[in-house]
Short mmCIF file of C-alpha atoms in Angstrom, two decimals:
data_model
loop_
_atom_site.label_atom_id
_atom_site.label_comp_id
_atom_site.label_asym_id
_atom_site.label_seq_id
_atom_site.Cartn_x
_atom_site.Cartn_y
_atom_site.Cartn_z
CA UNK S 1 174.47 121.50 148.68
CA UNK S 2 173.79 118.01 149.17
CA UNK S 3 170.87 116.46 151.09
CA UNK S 4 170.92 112.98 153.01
CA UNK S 5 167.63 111.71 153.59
CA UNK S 6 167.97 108.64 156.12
CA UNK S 7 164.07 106.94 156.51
CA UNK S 8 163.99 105.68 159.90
CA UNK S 9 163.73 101.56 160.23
CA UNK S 10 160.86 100.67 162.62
CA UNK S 11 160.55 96.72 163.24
CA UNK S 12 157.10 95.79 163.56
CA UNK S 13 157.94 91.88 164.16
CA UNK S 14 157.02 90.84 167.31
CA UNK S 15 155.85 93.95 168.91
CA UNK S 16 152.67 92.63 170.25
CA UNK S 17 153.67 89.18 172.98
CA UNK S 18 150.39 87.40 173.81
CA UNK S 19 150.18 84.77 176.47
CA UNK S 20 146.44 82.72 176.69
CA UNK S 21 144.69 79.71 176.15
CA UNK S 22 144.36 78.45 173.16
CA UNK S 23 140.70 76.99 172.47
CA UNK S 24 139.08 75.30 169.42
CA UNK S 25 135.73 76.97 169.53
CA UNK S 26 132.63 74.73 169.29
CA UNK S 27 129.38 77.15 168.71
CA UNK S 28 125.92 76.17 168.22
CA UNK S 29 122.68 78.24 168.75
CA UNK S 30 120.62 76.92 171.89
CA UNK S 31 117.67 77.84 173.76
CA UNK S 32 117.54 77.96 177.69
CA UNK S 33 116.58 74.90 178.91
CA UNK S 34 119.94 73.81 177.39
CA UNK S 35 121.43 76.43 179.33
CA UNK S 36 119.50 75.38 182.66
CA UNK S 37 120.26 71.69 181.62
CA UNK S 38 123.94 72.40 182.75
CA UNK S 39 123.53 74.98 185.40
CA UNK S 40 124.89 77.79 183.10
CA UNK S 41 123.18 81.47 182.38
CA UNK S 42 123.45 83.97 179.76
CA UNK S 43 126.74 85.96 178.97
CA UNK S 44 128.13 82.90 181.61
CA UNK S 45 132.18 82.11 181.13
CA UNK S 46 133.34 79.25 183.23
CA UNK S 47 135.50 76.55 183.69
CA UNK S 48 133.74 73.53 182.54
CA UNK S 49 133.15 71.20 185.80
CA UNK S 50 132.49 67.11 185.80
CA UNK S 51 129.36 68.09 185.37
CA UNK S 52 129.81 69.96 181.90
CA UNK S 53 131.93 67.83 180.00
CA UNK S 54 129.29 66.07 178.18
CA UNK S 55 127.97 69.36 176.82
CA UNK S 56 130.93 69.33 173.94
CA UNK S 57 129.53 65.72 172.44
CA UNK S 58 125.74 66.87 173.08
CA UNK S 59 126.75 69.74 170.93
CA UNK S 60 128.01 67.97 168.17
CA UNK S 61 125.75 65.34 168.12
CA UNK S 62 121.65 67.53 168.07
CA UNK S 63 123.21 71.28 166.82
CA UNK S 64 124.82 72.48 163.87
CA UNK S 65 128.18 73.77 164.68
CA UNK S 66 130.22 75.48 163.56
CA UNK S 67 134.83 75.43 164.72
CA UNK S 68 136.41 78.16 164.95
CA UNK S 69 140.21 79.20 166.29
CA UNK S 70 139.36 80.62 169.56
CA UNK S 71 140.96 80.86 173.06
CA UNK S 72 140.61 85.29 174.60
CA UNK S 73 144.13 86.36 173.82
CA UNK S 74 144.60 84.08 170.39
CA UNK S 75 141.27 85.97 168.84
CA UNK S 76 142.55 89.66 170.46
CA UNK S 77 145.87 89.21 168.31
CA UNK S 78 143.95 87.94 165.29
CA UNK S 79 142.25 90.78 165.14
CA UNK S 80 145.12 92.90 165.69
CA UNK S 81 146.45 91.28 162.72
CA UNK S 82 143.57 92.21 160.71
CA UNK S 83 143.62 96.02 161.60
CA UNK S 84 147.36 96.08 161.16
CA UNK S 85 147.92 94.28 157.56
CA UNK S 86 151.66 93.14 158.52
CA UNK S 87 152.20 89.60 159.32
CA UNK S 88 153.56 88.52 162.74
CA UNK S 89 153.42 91.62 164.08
CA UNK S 90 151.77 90.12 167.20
CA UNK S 91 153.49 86.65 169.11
CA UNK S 92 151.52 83.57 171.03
CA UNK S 93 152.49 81.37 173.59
CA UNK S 94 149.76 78.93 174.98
CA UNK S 95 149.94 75.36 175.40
CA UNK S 96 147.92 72.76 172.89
CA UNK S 97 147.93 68.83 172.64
CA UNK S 98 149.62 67.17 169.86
CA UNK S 99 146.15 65.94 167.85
CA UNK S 100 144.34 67.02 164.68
CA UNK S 101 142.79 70.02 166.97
CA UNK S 102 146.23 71.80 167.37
CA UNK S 103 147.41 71.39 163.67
CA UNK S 104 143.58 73.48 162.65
CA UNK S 105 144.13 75.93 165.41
CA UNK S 106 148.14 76.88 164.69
CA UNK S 107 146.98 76.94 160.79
CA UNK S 108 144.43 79.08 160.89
CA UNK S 109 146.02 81.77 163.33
CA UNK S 110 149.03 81.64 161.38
CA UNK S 111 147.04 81.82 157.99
CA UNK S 112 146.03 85.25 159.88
CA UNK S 113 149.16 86.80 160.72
CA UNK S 114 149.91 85.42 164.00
CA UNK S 115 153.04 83.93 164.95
CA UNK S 116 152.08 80.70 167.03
CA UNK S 117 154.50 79.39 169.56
CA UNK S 118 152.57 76.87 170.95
CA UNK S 119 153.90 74.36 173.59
CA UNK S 120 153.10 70.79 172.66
CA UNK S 121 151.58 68.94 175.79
CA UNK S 122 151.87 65.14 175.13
CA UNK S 123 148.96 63.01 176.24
CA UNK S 124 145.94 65.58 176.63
CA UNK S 125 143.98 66.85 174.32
CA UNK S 126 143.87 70.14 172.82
CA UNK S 127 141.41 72.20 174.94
CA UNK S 128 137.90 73.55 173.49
CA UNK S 129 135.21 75.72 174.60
CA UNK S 130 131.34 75.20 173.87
CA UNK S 131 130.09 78.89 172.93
CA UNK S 132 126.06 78.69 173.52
CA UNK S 133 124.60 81.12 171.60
CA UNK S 134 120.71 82.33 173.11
CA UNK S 135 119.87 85.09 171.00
CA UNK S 136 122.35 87.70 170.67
CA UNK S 137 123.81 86.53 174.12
CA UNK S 138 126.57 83.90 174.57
CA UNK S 139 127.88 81.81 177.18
CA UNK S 140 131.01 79.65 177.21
CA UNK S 141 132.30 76.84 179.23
CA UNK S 142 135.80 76.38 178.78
CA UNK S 143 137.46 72.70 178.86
CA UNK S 144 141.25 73.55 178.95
CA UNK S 145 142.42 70.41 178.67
CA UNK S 146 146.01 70.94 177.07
CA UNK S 147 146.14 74.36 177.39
CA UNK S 148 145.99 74.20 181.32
CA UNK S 149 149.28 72.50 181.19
CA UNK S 150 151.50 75.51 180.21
CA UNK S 151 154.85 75.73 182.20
CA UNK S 152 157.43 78.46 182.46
CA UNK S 153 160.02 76.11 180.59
CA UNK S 154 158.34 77.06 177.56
CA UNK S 155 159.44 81.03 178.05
CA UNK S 156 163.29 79.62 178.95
CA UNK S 157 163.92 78.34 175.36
CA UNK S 158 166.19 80.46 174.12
CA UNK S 159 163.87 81.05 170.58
CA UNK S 160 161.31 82.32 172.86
CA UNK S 161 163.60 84.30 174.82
CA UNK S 162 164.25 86.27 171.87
CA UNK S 163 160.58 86.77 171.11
CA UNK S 164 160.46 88.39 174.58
CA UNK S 165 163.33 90.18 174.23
CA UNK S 166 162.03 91.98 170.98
CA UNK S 167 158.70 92.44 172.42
CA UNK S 168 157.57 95.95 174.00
CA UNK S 169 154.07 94.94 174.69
CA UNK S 170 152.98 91.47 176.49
CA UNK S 171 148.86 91.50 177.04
CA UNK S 172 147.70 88.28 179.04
CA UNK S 173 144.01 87.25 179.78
CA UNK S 174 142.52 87.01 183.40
CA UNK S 175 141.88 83.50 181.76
CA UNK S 176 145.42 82.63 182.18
CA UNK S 177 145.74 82.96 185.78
CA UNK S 178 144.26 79.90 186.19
CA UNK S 179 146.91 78.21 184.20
CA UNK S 180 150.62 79.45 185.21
CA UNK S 181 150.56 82.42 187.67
CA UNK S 182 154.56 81.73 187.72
CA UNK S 183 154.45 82.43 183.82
CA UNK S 184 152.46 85.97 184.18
CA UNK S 185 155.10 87.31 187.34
CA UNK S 186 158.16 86.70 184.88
CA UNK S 187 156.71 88.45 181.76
CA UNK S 188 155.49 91.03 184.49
CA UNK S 189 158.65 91.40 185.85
CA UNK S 190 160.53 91.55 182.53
CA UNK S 191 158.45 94.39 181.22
CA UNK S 192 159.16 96.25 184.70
CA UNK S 193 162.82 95.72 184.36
CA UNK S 194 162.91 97.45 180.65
CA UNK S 195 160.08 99.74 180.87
CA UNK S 196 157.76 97.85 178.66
CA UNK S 197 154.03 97.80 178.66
CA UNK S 198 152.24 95.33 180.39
CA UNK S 199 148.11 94.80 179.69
CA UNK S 200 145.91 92.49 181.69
CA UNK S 201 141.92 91.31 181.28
CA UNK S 202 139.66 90.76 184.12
CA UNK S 203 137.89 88.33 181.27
CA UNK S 204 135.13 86.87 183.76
CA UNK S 205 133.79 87.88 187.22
CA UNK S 206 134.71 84.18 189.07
CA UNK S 207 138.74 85.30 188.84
CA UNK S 208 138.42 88.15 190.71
CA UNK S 209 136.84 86.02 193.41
CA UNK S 210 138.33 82.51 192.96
CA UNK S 211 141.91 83.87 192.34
CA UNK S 212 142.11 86.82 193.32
CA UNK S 213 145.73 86.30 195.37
CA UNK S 214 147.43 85.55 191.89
CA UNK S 215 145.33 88.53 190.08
CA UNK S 216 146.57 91.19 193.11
CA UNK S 217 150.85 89.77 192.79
CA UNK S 218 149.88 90.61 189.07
CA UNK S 219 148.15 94.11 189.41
CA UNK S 220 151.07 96.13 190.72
CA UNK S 221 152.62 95.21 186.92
CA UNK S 222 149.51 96.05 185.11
CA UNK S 223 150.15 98.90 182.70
CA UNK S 224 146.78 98.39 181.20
CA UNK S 225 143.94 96.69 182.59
CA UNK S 226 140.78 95.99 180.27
CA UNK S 227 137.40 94.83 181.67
CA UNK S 228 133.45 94.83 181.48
CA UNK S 229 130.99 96.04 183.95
CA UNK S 230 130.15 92.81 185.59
CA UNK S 231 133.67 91.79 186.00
CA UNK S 232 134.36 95.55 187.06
CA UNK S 233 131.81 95.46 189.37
CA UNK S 234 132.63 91.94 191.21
CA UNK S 235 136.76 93.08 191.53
CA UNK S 236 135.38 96.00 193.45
CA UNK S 237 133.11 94.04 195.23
CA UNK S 238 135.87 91.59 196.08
CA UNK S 239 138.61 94.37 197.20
CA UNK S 240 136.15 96.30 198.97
CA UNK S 241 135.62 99.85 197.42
CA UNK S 242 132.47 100.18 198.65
CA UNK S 243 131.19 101.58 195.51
CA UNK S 244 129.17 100.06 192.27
CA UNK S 245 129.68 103.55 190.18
CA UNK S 246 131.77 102.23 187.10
CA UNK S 247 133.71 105.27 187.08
CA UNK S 248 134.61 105.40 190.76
CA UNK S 249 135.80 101.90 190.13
CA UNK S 250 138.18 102.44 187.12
CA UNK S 251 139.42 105.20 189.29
CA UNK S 252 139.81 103.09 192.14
CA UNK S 253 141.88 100.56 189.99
CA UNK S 254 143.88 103.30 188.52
CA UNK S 255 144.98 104.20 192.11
CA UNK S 256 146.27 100.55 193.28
CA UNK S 257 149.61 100.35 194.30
CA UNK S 258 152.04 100.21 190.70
CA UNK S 259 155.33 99.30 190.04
CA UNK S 260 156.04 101.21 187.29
CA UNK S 261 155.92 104.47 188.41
CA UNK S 262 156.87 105.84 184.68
CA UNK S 263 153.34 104.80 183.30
CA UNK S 264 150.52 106.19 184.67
CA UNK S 265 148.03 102.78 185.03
CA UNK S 266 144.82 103.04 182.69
CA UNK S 267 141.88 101.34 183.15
CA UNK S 268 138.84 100.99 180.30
CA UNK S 269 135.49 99.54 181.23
CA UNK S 270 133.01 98.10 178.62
CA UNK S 271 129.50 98.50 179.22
CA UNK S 272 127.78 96.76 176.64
CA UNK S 273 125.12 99.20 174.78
CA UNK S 274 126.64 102.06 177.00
CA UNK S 275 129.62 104.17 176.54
CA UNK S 276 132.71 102.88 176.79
CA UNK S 277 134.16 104.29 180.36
CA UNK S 278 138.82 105.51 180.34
CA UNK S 279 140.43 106.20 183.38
CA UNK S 280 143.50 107.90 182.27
CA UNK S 281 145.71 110.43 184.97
CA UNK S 282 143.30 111.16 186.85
CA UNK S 283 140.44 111.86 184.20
CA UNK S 284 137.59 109.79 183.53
CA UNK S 285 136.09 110.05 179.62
CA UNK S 286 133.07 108.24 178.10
CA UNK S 287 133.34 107.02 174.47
CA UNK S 288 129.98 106.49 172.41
CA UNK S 289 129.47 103.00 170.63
CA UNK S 290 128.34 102.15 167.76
CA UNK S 291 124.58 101.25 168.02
CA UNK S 292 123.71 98.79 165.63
CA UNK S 293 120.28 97.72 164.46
CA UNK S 294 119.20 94.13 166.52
CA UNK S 295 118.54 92.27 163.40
CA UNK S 296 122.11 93.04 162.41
CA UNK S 297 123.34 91.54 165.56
CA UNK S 298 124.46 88.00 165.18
CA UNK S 299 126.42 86.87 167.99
CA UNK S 300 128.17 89.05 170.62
CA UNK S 301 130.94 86.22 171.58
CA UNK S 302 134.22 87.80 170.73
CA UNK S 303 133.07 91.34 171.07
CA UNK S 304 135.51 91.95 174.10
CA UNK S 305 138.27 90.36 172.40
CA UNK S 306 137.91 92.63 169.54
CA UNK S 307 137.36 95.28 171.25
CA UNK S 308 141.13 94.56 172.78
CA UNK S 309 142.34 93.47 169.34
CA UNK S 310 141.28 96.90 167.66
CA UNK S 311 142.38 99.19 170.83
CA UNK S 312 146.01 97.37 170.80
CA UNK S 313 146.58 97.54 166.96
CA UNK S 314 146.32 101.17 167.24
CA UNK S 315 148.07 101.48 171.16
CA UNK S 316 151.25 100.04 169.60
CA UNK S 317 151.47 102.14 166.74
CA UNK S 318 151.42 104.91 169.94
CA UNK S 319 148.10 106.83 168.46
CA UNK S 320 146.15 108.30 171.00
CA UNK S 321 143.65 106.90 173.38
CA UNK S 322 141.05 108.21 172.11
CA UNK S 323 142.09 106.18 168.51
CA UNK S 324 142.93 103.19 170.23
CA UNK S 325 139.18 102.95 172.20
CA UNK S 326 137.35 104.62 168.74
CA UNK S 327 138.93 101.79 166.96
CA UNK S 328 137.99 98.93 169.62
CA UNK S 329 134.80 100.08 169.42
CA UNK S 330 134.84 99.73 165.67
CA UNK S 331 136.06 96.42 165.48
CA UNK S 332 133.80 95.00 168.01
CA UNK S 333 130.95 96.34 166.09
CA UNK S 334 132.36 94.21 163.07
CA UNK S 335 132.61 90.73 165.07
CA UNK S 336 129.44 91.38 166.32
CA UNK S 337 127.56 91.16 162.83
CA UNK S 338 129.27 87.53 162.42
CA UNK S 339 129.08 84.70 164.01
CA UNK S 340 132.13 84.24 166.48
CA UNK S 341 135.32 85.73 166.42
CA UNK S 342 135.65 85.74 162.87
CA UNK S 343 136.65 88.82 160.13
CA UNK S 344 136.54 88.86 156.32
CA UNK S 345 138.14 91.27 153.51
CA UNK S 346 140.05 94.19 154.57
CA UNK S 347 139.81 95.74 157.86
CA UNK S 348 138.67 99.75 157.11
CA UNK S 349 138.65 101.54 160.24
CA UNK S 350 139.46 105.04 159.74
CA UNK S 351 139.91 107.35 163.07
#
């Protein structure tokens, strides 16, 4: 009797859609008064104001810094990449300028497994974020320059179209709703029309108060929603649930009005040293992190986005939750131990 054995053809390709900012990451260790200098405080993430622009030359003129490709959703994919070992498995669209800053960034995430699709803003600059490192804390301030200048043209070319097409997961920072709110409803929209998952960030506390009419058009699409207790704790604040219980909260967001009523909405909450908090049908489930020593802590900046990198590399290979967070965990415990966002040898997570 004869036996046909037919192996089954996944495409990994352009699974994984991100949509962010891309940065060039300037970091430089700093002490406070550098900090108070430009009205900034620990773990801060803003928009750099007039009043913060001169902080990017100040930092290259007294520290030692060091560049890095940066930007929330670039690093998240990059370190998807890393986990996964399969080039372009993940997708970017953010908006650079056409200077010596674009060609490093594009290189180096592509030299990483990412397939950039950058659109090419002429006359601005490519945007860059000062990461002030005070201990093991960080702050950023964010100068988006280029990357604020992102337009839904760029998802209408038809190459693009494609890459949406053949995506079946789109993740998008908080960050972003700053930048093209129109660009967020039709990737939302075009992940409710074919039943594809759709993942959102909080990524700082001021969007949940300074935009939070474009954040609430995007929550009924959110499949996923990531976030960490202070940025938790101010979107409750902000849509009144009366509660500062972390795990009332995730519930809470788990129980806003959806779209999709196929997927179930889950919410995870970081908490920093403590567990890691799922909301998941009606459950709530703590998962332990990994405590490091402090002298092996070098910089926390990028811990969040690694987190997200690790949990998706796993999500969209469809292993369970409980994976997906152990190996978030894992890979934010890695970043940590380096300065920024950054990853050497091979990735070895095991669940």
């Amino acid at each position: 009797m004869l036996f046909v054995v037919f192996e089954t053809c996944f495409c990994w390709e352009g699974l994984l859609l991100g949509v962010g900012n891309p940065l060039l990451d300037i970091s430089a260790k700093v002490n406070l008064e550098f900090l108070s200098k430009y009205d900034m405080k620990k773990n801060d993430a803003i928009l750099a104001e007039d009043k913060h622009k001169p902080i990017y030359k100040e930092l290259m003129d007294k520290y030692q810094v060091e560049f890095t490709a940066g930007g929330s959703v670039q690093n998240t994919l990059r370190v998807s990449q890393w986990i996964l070992e399969k080039p372009k498995v993940t997708t970017f669209f953010g908006a650079v300028g056409e200077d010596e800053y674009a060609k490093i960034l594009q290189e180096r995430a592509i030299a990483e497994g990412v397939n950039v699709q950058y659109q090419h803003a002429q006359d601005s600059s490519t945007g860059t974020c000062a990461v002030l490192i005070t201990g093991t804390d960080r702050s950023l301030c964010a100068n988006l320059a280029a990357a604020n200048l992102f337009t839904p043209d760029h998802l209408a070319k038809s190459e693009n179209k494609k890459l949406i097409e053949s995506a079946q997961y789109f993740y998008i920072s908080g960050f972003f709703l700053t930048v093209s709110p129109p660009s967020i409803q039709e990737i939302a929209k075009h992940a409710l029309a074919h039943n594809k998952t759709f993942i959102m960030n909080l990524s700082a506390p001021f969007l949940s108060t300074f935009y939070k009419k474009p954040l609430m058009e995007a929550m009924p699409y959110v499949d996923i929603l990531f976030g960490n207790e202070s940025e938790a704790e101010t979107f409750a604040s902000e849509q009144n649930f009366q509660t500062k219980d972390l795990k009332e909260i995730a519930q809470k967001i788990c129980d806003l009005p959806k779209q999709n009523e196929n997927k179930k909405r889950i919410v995870i909450i970081t908490t920093g040293t403590n567990p890691v908090i799922l909301a998941d049908n009606g459950k709530i489930t703590e998962y332990p992190i990994i405590k490091l020593e402090h002298e092996k802590v070098v910089d926390t900046n990028g811990a969040g986005d690694a987190f997200v990198g690790g949990f998706l590399a796993q999500y969209i290979q469809q292993q369970p939750l409980e994976v997906c967070i152990k190996c978030g965990v894992w890979t934010a415990s890695q970043i940590i131990q380096r300065s920024g966002c950054t990853f050497e040898g091979k990735a070895t997570f095991k669940p």
